[in-house]
């Protein structure tokens, strides 16, 4: 798959300005880094995948639902639906087979010459902000059996 070197470089510049240490692969157009959020702290892995005219930011949580526990998968799916309602830029994904949780933001750059560094920083800020806001809810549903409704209300009240 080919990617835009210009777009890749703009994203790389934004990460430099944000002082984010990362690994960058110019061949594939993939950048990855981690950040900590939640209580207890969890380390979220971030992949930025550049293509010819868009890029996606995937924040992958290190915790997941027990894939053998359908009740837990359903509770997490309920939480994801509640958290996603009203989100404008990006959304949470839940893999119903293995319980993986991620937040995804995709920015289409088709009709723009190239995004500004500030636009890229805002997209990254949204991704990181949503992970920080909702991580306690994911932890509550998975580890404490908290109801999805209560967990989501708590996240939205606190953040």
Coordinates of C-alpha atoms in Angstrom, one line a residue:
X1 CA 0.0 0.0 0.0
X2 CA 1.4 3.4 -0.9
X3 CA 1.2 6.4 1.3
X4 CA 1.8 10.1 1.2
X5 CA 5.3 11.0 2.4
X6 CA 4.1 14.7 2.8
X7 CA 1.3 13.6 5.0
X8 CA 3.6 11.3 7.0
X9 CA 6.1 14.2 7.5
X10 CA 3.3 16.5 8.7
X11 CA 2.2 14.0 11.3
X12 CA 5.8 13.4 12.3
X13 CA 6.3 17.1 12.8
X14 CA 3.1 17.3 15.0
X15 CA 4.4 14.5 17.2
X16 CA 7.8 16.2 17.5
X17 CA 6.1 19.5 18.6
X18 CA 4.1 17.5 21.1
X19 CA 7.3 15.8 22.4
X20 CA 5.9 12.4 21.7
X21 CA 8.6 9.7 21.4
X22 CA 7.6 7.3 18.7
X23 CA 8.8 4.8 16.1
X24 CA 8.3 5.8 12.5
X25 CA 8.5 3.5 9.5
X26 CA 8.8 5.6 6.4
X27 CA 8.5 2.5 4.2
X28 CA 5.1 1.5 5.4
X29 CA 3.8 4.9 6.5
X30 CA 3.1 3.7 10.1
X31 CA 4.0 5.5 13.3
X32 CA 3.4 4.1 16.7
X33 CA 3.8 5.3 20.3
X34 CA 2.2 4.7 23.7
X35 CA 0.7 6.8 26.4
X36 CA -0.6 6.1 29.9
X37 CA -4.2 6.8 31.1
X38 CA -6.8 5.5 33.5
X39 CA -6.8 4.5 37.1
X40 CA -5.2 2.1 37.6
X41 CA -2.8 3.3 34.9
X42 CA -3.0 1.4 31.6
X43 CA -0.6 1.9 28.7
X44 CA -2.5 2.5 25.4
X45 CA -0.7 1.7 22.1
X46 CA -1.3 4.1 19.3
X47 CA -0.8 3.3 15.6
X48 CA -1.0 6.1 13.0
X49 CA -1.5 4.7 9.5
X50 CA -1.0 7.1 6.6
X51 CA -2.4 6.4 3.1
X52 CA -2.4 8.5 0.0
X53 CA -5.1 11.0 1.0
X54 CA -6.1 10.1 4.6
X55 CA -4.7 8.9 7.9
X56 CA -6.1 6.9 10.8
X57 CA -5.2 7.0 14.4
X58 CA -5.9 3.8 16.3
X59 CA -5.5 3.8 20.1
X60 CA -5.5 0.1 21.3
X61 CA -6.3 -0.6 24.9
X62 CA -4.2 -3.2 26.7
X63 CA -7.3 -4.5 28.5
X64 CA -10.1 -6.5 26.9
X65 CA -13.2 -8.4 27.6
X66 CA -12.9 -12.1 28.3
X67 CA -13.7 -13.5 24.8
X68 CA -15.2 -16.6 26.4
X69 CA -17.6 -14.6 28.6
X70 CA -20.4 -13.5 26.3
X71 CA -22.1 -11.5 29.2
X72 CA -18.9 -9.4 29.5
X73 CA -18.6 -8.9 25.8
X74 CA -22.3 -7.7 25.7
X75 CA -21.8 -5.4 28.6
X76 CA -18.7 -3.9 26.9
X77 CA -20.6 -3.5 23.6
X78 CA -23.4 -1.7 25.5
X79 CA -20.8 0.6 27.1
X80 CA -19.2 1.3 23.6
X81 CA -22.6 2.2 22.2
X82 CA -23.3 4.6 25.0
X83 CA -19.8 6.1 24.8
X84 CA -20.0 6.5 21.0
X85 CA -23.4 8.3 21.1
X86 CA -22.8 11.9 20.2
X87 CA -19.1 11.6 19.4
X88 CA -18.2 13.8 16.5
X89 CA -14.6 12.9 15.6
X90 CA -13.8 9.2 16.0
X91 CA -15.4 6.3 17.7
X92 CA -14.7 3.3 19.9
X93 CA -14.5 -0.2 18.3
X94 CA -15.0 -3.5 20.1
X95 CA -13.9 -6.7 18.5
X96 CA -16.7 -9.2 19.5
X97 CA -14.5 -12.2 18.9
X98 CA -11.5 -11.3 21.1
X99 CA -12.8 -8.4 23.2
X100 CA -10.1 -5.9 21.9
X101 CA -11.0 -2.2 22.5
X102 CA -9.8 0.6 20.4
X103 CA -10.5 4.2 19.6
X104 CA -10.3 5.2 15.9
X105 CA -10.1 8.6 14.3
X106 CA -9.8 8.8 10.5
X107 CA -9.1 12.1 8.8
X108 CA -9.8 12.4 5.1
X109 CA -7.5 14.8 3.3
X110 CA -8.8 14.3 -0.2
X111 CA -10.0 17.8 -0.9
X112 CA -7.2 19.6 1.0
X113 CA -3.7 20.2 -0.2
X114 CA -2.5 18.9 3.2
X115 CA -3.6 19.2 6.8
X116 CA -1.8 21.7 9.0
X117 CA 0.4 20.5 11.9
X118 CA -2.3 22.1 14.2
X119 CA -5.1 20.1 12.6
X120 CA -3.1 16.9 13.2
X121 CA -2.4 17.8 16.8
X122 CA -6.1 18.4 17.4
X123 CA -7.0 14.9 15.9
X124 CA -4.3 13.3 18.2
X125 CA -5.7 15.3 21.1
X126 CA -9.2 14.0 20.5
X127 CA -8.0 10.4 20.4
X128 CA -5.9 10.7 23.5
X129 CA -8.7 12.7 25.3
X130 CA -11.4 10.1 24.5
X131 CA -9.2 7.3 25.8
X132 CA -8.5 9.2 29.0
X133 CA -12.1 10.1 29.5
X134 CA -13.5 6.6 28.9
X135 CA -10.7 4.3 30.2
X136 CA -12.1 4.3 33.8
X137 CA -15.5 3.1 32.4
X138 CA -13.9 0.2 30.4
X139 CA -12.0 -0.7 33.6
X140 CA -15.2 -0.5 35.7
X141 CA -17.1 -2.8 33.3
X142 CA -14.3 -5.3 32.9
X143 CA -12.8 -5.5 36.3
X144 CA -15.6 -4.4 38.7
X145 CA -18.7 -5.6 36.9
X146 CA -20.0 -2.0 36.8
X147 CA -23.1 -1.5 34.7
X148 CA -22.4 0.0 31.3
X149 CA -25.0 2.7 31.9
X150 CA -23.4 3.7 35.3
X151 CA -19.9 3.5 33.9
X152 CA -20.7 5.8 31.0
X153 CA -22.5 8.3 33.1
X154 CA -19.5 8.4 35.5
X155 CA -17.1 9.0 32.6
X156 CA -19.2 11.7 31.1
X157 CA -19.8 13.4 34.5
X158 CA -16.1 13.4 35.4
X159 CA -14.8 14.4 32.1

